[in-house]
């Protein structure tokens, strides 16, 4: 299924939107605000109004105009008006509207976007592997999930495609794709401004303007800025942290060079610079480490008390400097040429990403790890050519895609004066000598050069008027070359060797292990193919079935590998690709004169050689590293229902049931309650979980357990009622709307732990306002019932039993005013 081609035109149907309304009612499945298709950029509101009477929602997903209900793929689309009215100004907010989308982030770099629970496991940030969910903006692939933490800027719509993608264009993805479409330059002069103010000193402003520069040239400019006071108070610095401080700029120039050729030049710059991102004390969960080396004994010995043991007091005393500087930008040129019976499209782009973090990785006010940062610079270049044509009873897309990425990370980790007591065994005299680890510093240099190239094609054959077969194929080549060098020095600048040396240096290696491997390479060809069969027995019913065999590219372990007896285990530096088999059955339907829409999808996904953090008993080490687990399975059922019985009322409910497990994962890292003790004999289950002083298994078999981050049940639902009214002589309407999302319990640790399950919760949001065709004012409240829940829970280094986490936003409220012209 093409990503760029999923541009939708709002033409009514079961859409909850009303043409001309500034703010939508609710988000329903597969509906959107108008987005121009090639050759239709100048459609007027009156054109849309007339089309609306036809009760059709038109897409160009298979390079021809067709109803969205005719497209045999599960798609969730949120238009600009839904984004604005629900406050979904980034992907994190968007997940509340789409139950099959999951987003987790402890900071922009340590972020993962999953669809149906697949993409990247929690805590698996590694420059050397690809994401399983592709993020695209205006047909340009973004290789870093960090883009998902930025504010949407002058966005027209966001489309979420579920299931494997890649046989139509772009980068191969195994779980799905998020395609973000910006507003196009207009040949009619137009503009919009919006301001929002709320509690926690929340301030947001957006503005855009567009119009012609000449008869065949149009321009569009947009700006967005967001700021908010932090949600956590740091008693060490006497200020609020985990704040928001974002600004974005975007410009686009459209030149209609001829009747058959149009060129769009786009550029953007986005910057976040908040004091962020601290994870704070949540609880103590005993491990199998000796009792005198666990959190209660260690803090007592150091005379330390956490500011609060209730995380929803939102207090911390982290003492290291915090920052989450995140800068993204780039330039792209898209050309579209009508050629023969189809369209030739070229997309050329350069993107950059600068990441300047500062973290407190001991999660306390103690000087244990005083410096932890991995500043990164990335440049990426992409080039894509596609030709979409059609003939008598068939249409097709063929293309080539090239991607080159260069990453350089220069990290630092430094230990403080409390590190010896915290990290070294108290039975050693060295643990009472702060100078052993105080000032110990690792200088990391991580480099990656990553090339990916592909040829692809998709063919749609109308066997009969009601039956269509759609085979697709992709041939992909990946070439990755990377290096990881970690040099460790003590406070006097003396190198710490890989092995041997003095007892003091051996103790220093317990805290930070030096290692290096240079110019490790991963190179491989892979083949992707899929087949979709669809059957349309009537105008308003579509049945479809899909099989896809695909892969997630292999890569390199650029977070380090085990070192055994001074030998770096470079054979563990490469990671094999994931091999994916995906099956899907679906039905799309409309009824009650198309006032109601019901779409249901069932799927079954099997992944072999799943990329995960593993332990390997053959190395006789407890250090986890990135490698391949055996097999995972995710299967489920999704249903999207929307109804619009009158122009005054709309409602929707979307739900997903997801069954997920590690089918085979015999060499997983153990959960904290089974970690930290003296190593048990290989193959032994170890001692009693959660009891200090017990033996700990080197690896754990977690076959049959949950995958992290996935709830068995998830729902989103909402409704709106509006009433016509005239205010100050202007025709408009008052409206009352609400939306909510619910999810059941999920695991927040790669190996499920008794300490890190996050309980189910429901978030409810409400808004009340008045709008006309070009003006809107509304008050809103989010997390209206002040639900206390965690976005993430994490075990902290050292097996001390300290569990840290991210308390989610409390209740927020505010007022939004917007004006269009």
JSON list of C-alpha atoms in Angstrom, two decimals, residues 259-366:
[
{"chain": "A", "resi": 259, "resn": "UNK", "atom": "CA", "xyz": [0.44, 21.40, -17.56]},
{"chain": "A", "resi": 260, "resn": "UNK", "atom": "CA", "xyz": [2.18, 18.08, -16.99]},
{"chain": "A", "resi": 261, "resn": "UNK", "atom": "CA", "xyz": [4.96, 18.96, -14.52]},
{"chain": "A", "resi": 262, "resn": "UNK", "atom": "CA", "xyz": [4.84, 20.35, -10.98]},
{"chain": "A", "resi": 263, "resn": "UNK", "atom": "CA", "xyz": [7.75, 20.81, -8.56]},
{"chain": "A", "resi": 264, "resn": "UNK", "atom": "CA", "xyz": [7.50, 21.31, -4.78]},
{"chain": "A", "resi": 265, "resn": "UNK", "atom": "CA", "xyz": [10.51, 22.53, -2.80]},
{"chain": "A", "resi": 266, "resn": "UNK", "atom": "CA", "xyz": [10.09, 22.19, 0.99]},
{"chain": "A", "resi": 267, "resn": "UNK", "atom": "CA", "xyz": [12.26, 23.02, 3.96]},
{"chain": "A", "resi": 268, "resn": "UNK", "atom": "CA", "xyz": [11.77, 22.80, 7.72]},
{"chain": "A", "resi": 269, "resn": "UNK", "atom": "CA", "xyz": [13.57, 23.43, 11.01]},
{"chain": "A", "resi": 270, "resn": "UNK", "atom": "CA", "xyz": [12.46, 22.10, 14.39]},
{"chain": "A", "resi": 271, "resn": "UNK", "atom": "CA", "xyz": [14.07, 22.67, 17.77]},
{"chain": "A", "resi": 272, "resn": "UNK", "atom": "CA", "xyz": [13.34, 21.39, 21.27]},
{"chain": "A", "resi": 273, "resn": "UNK", "atom": "CA", "xyz": [15.42, 22.69, 24.17]},
{"chain": "A", "resi": 274, "resn": "UNK", "atom": "CA", "xyz": [13.72, 21.67, 27.44]},
{"chain": "A", "resi": 275, "resn": "UNK", "atom": "CA", "xyz": [15.23, 20.88, 30.81]},
{"chain": "A", "resi": 276, "resn": "UNK", "atom": "CA", "xyz": [14.32, 17.23, 30.56]},
{"chain": "A", "resi": 277, "resn": "UNK", "atom": "CA", "xyz": [14.07, 14.23, 31.00]},
{"chain": "A", "resi": 278, "resn": "UNK", "atom": "CA", "xyz": [14.24, 12.82, 34.53]},
{"chain": "A", "resi": 279, "resn": "UNK", "atom": "CA", "xyz": [12.80, 9.51, 35.64]},
{"chain": "A", "resi": 280, "resn": "UNK", "atom": "CA", "xyz": [11.97, 9.55, 39.32]},
{"chain": "A", "resi": 281, "resn": "UNK", "atom": "CA", "xyz": [11.68, 7.15, 42.27]},
{"chain": "A", "resi": 282, "resn": "UNK", "atom": "CA", "xyz": [8.67, 4.83, 42.01]},
{"chain": "A", "resi": 283, "resn": "UNK", "atom": "CA", "xyz": [9.35, 1.92, 44.37]},
{"chain": "A", "resi": 284, "resn": "UNK", "atom": "CA", "xyz": [11.87, -0.52, 45.78]},
{"chain": "A", "resi": 285, "resn": "UNK", "atom": "CA", "xyz": [11.66, -4.07, 44.42]},
{"chain": "A", "resi": 286, "resn": "UNK", "atom": "CA", "xyz": [14.09, -6.51, 46.05]},
{"chain": "A", "resi": 287, "resn": "UNK", "atom": "CA", "xyz": [16.50, -8.32, 43.75]},
{"chain": "A", "resi": 288, "resn": "UNK", "atom": "CA", "xyz": [18.79, -11.30, 44.45]},
{"chain": "A", "resi": 289, "resn": "UNK", "atom": "CA", "xyz": [21.79, -9.08, 45.12]},
{"chain": "A", "resi": 290, "resn": "UNK", "atom": "CA", "xyz": [23.21, -9.19, 48.64]},
{"chain": "A", "resi": 291, "resn": "UNK", "atom": "CA", "xyz": [21.05, -7.15, 51.02]},
{"chain": "A", "resi": 292, "resn": "UNK", "atom": "CA", "xyz": [23.90, -4.80, 51.88]},
{"chain": "A", "resi": 293, "resn": "UNK", "atom": "CA", "xyz": [24.17, -3.92, 48.18]},
{"chain": "A", "resi": 294, "resn": "UNK", "atom": "CA", "xyz": [20.52, -3.04, 47.66]},
{"chain": "A", "resi": 295, "resn": "UNK", "atom": "CA", "xyz": [18.77, 0.31, 47.74]},
{"chain": "A", "resi": 296, "resn": "UNK", "atom": "CA", "xyz": [17.70, 0.49, 51.42]},
{"chain": "A", "resi": 297, "resn": "UNK", "atom": "CA", "xyz": [21.13, -0.45, 52.79]},
{"chain": "A", "resi": 298, "resn": "UNK", "atom": "CA", "xyz": [23.05, 1.67, 50.31]},
{"chain": "A", "resi": 299, "resn": "UNK", "atom": "CA", "xyz": [21.01, 4.81, 50.92]},
{"chain": "A", "resi": 300, "resn": "UNK", "atom": "CA", "xyz": [21.23, 4.28, 54.68]},
{"chain": "A", "resi": 301, "resn": "UNK", "atom": "CA", "xyz": [25.00, 3.94, 54.50]},
{"chain": "A", "resi": 302, "resn": "UNK", "atom": "CA", "xyz": [25.24, 7.16, 52.49]},
{"chain": "A", "resi": 303, "resn": "UNK", "atom": "CA", "xyz": [22.70, 9.00, 54.66]},
{"chain": "A", "resi": 304, "resn": "UNK", "atom": "CA", "xyz": [20.37, 9.63, 51.75]},
{"chain": "A", "resi": 305, "resn": "UNK", "atom": "CA", "xyz": [16.58, 9.93, 51.70]},
{"chain": "A", "resi": 306, "resn": "UNK", "atom": "CA", "xyz": [14.53, 10.39, 48.54]},
{"chain": "A", "resi": 307, "resn": "UNK", "atom": "CA", "xyz": [12.30, 13.55, 48.64]},
{"chain": "A", "resi": 308, "resn": "UNK", "atom": "CA", "xyz": [9.16, 11.43, 48.36]},
{"chain": "A", "resi": 309, "resn": "UNK", "atom": "CA", "xyz": [8.33, 7.77, 48.01]},
{"chain": "A", "resi": 310, "resn": "UNK", "atom": "CA", "xyz": [5.03, 8.69, 46.31]},
{"chain": "A", "resi": 311, "resn": "UNK", "atom": "CA", "xyz": [5.87, 9.33, 42.65]},
{"chain": "A", "resi": 312, "resn": "UNK", "atom": "CA", "xyz": [2.66, 11.31, 42.18]},
{"chain": "A", "resi": 313, "resn": "UNK", "atom": "CA", "xyz": [3.96, 13.93, 44.58]},
{"chain": "A", "resi": 314, "resn": "UNK", "atom": "CA", "xyz": [6.08, 14.66, 41.48]},
{"chain": "A", "resi": 315, "resn": "UNK", "atom": "CA", "xyz": [9.25, 15.40, 43.46]},
{"chain": "A", "resi": 316, "resn": "UNK", "atom": "CA", "xyz": [12.86, 14.48, 42.72]},
{"chain": "A", "resi": 317, "resn": "UNK", "atom": "CA", "xyz": [16.35, 15.61, 43.68]},
{"chain": "A", "resi": 318, "resn": "UNK", "atom": "CA", "xyz": [18.41, 14.48, 40.70]},
{"chain": "A", "resi": 319, "resn": "UNK", "atom": "CA", "xyz": [21.72, 16.34, 40.82]},
{"chain": "A", "resi": 320, "resn": "UNK", "atom": "CA", "xyz": [23.15, 15.94, 37.33]},
{"chain": "A", "resi": 321, "resn": "UNK", "atom": "CA", "xyz": [22.47, 18.54, 34.65]},
{"chain": "A", "resi": 322, "resn": "UNK", "atom": "CA", "xyz": [19.48, 17.77, 32.43]},
{"chain": "A", "resi": 323, "resn": "UNK", "atom": "CA", "xyz": [18.84, 18.67, 28.83]},
{"chain": "A", "resi": 324, "resn": "UNK", "atom": "CA", "xyz": [17.06, 17.20, 25.81]},
{"chain": "A", "resi": 325, "resn": "UNK", "atom": "CA", "xyz": [18.24, 19.43, 22.96]},
{"chain": "A", "resi": 326, "resn": "UNK", "atom": "CA", "xyz": [16.70, 17.95, 19.83]},
{"chain": "A", "resi": 327, "resn": "UNK", "atom": "CA", "xyz": [17.14, 19.70, 16.47]},
{"chain": "A", "resi": 328, "resn": "UNK", "atom": "CA", "xyz": [15.77, 18.36, 13.20]},
{"chain": "A", "resi": 329, "resn": "UNK", "atom": "CA", "xyz": [15.53, 19.84, 9.75]},
{"chain": "A", "resi": 330, "resn": "UNK", "atom": "CA", "xyz": [16.02, 19.36, 6.06]},
{"chain": "A", "resi": 331, "resn": "UNK", "atom": "CA", "xyz": [15.13, 20.11, 2.47]},
{"chain": "A", "resi": 332, "resn": "UNK", "atom": "CA", "xyz": [13.22, 18.08, -0.09]},
{"chain": "A", "resi": 333, "resn": "UNK", "atom": "CA", "xyz": [12.30, 18.44, -3.75]},
{"chain": "A", "resi": 334, "resn": "UNK", "atom": "CA", "xyz": [9.33, 16.53, -5.15]},
{"chain": "A", "resi": 335, "resn": "UNK", "atom": "CA", "xyz": [8.60, 16.42, -8.85]},
{"chain": "A", "resi": 336, "resn": "UNK", "atom": "CA", "xyz": [5.47, 14.99, -10.49]},
{"chain": "A", "resi": 337, "resn": "UNK", "atom": "CA", "xyz": [5.33, 14.51, -14.25]},
{"chain": "A", "resi": 338, "resn": "UNK", "atom": "CA", "xyz": [2.35, 13.23, -16.23]},
{"chain": "A", "resi": 339, "resn": "UNK", "atom": "CA", "xyz": [3.89, 10.74, -18.62]},
{"chain": "A", "resi": 340, "resn": "UNK", "atom": "CA", "xyz": [2.00, 8.40, -20.89]},
{"chain": "A", "resi": 341, "resn": "UNK", "atom": "CA", "xyz": [-0.81, 6.72, -19.03]},
{"chain": "A", "resi": 342, "resn": "UNK", "atom": "CA", "xyz": [0.56, 7.52, -15.60]},
{"chain": "A", "resi": 343, "resn": "UNK", "atom": "CA", "xyz": [2.65, 9.78, -13.36]},
{"chain": "A", "resi": 344, "resn": "UNK", "atom": "CA", "xyz": [6.38, 9.77, -12.72]},
{"chain": "A", "resi": 345, "resn": "UNK", "atom": "CA", "xyz": [7.30, 10.99, -9.23]},
{"chain": "A", "resi": 346, "resn": "UNK", "atom": "CA", "xyz": [10.75, 11.89, -7.91]},
{"chain": "A", "resi": 347, "resn": "UNK", "atom": "CA", "xyz": [11.43, 12.69, -4.24]},
{"chain": "A", "resi": 348, "resn": "UNK", "atom": "CA", "xyz": [14.91, 13.93, -3.29]},
{"chain": "A", "resi": 349, "resn": "UNK", "atom": "CA", "xyz": [15.67, 14.82, 0.32]},
{"chain": "A", "resi": 350, "resn": "UNK", "atom": "CA", "xyz": [18.41, 15.64, 2.82]},
{"chain": "A", "resi": 351, "resn": "UNK", "atom": "CA", "xyz": [17.70, 15.51, 6.55]},
{"chain": "A", "resi": 352, "resn": "UNK", "atom": "CA", "xyz": [19.80, 16.25, 9.62]},
{"chain": "A", "resi": 353, "resn": "UNK", "atom": "CA", "xyz": [19.38, 15.44, 13.30]},
{"chain": "A", "resi": 354, "resn": "UNK", "atom": "CA", "xyz": [21.37, 16.91, 16.19]},
{"chain": "A", "resi": 355, "resn": "UNK", "atom": "CA", "xyz": [20.87, 15.41, 19.64]},
{"chain": "A", "resi": 356, "resn": "UNK", "atom": "CA", "xyz": [22.45, 17.10, 22.65]},
{"chain": "A", "resi": 357, "resn": "UNK", "atom": "CA", "xyz": [21.38, 15.25, 25.83]},
{"chain": "A", "resi": 358, "resn": "UNK", "atom": "CA", "xyz": [22.37, 15.52, 29.49]},
{"chain": "A", "resi": 359, "resn": "UNK", "atom": "CA", "xyz": [20.99, 12.89, 31.87]},
{"chain": "A", "resi": 360, "resn": "UNK", "atom": "CA", "xyz": [21.04, 11.69, 35.45]},
{"chain": "A", "resi": 361, "resn": "UNK", "atom": "CA", "xyz": [21.41, 7.94, 35.07]},
{"chain": "A", "resi": 362, "resn": "UNK", "atom": "CA", "xyz": [21.51, 7.04, 38.75]},
{"chain": "A", "resi": 363, "resn": "UNK", "atom": "CA", "xyz": [18.00, 8.51, 39.19]},
{"chain": "A", "resi": 364, "resn": "UNK", "atom": "CA", "xyz": [18.87, 9.90, 42.65]},
{"chain": "A", "resi": 365, "resn": "UNK", "atom": "CA", "xyz": [20.32, 12.98, 44.32]},
{"chain": "A", "resi": 366, "resn": "UNK", "atom": "CA", "xyz": [23.54, 11.07, 45.02]}
]
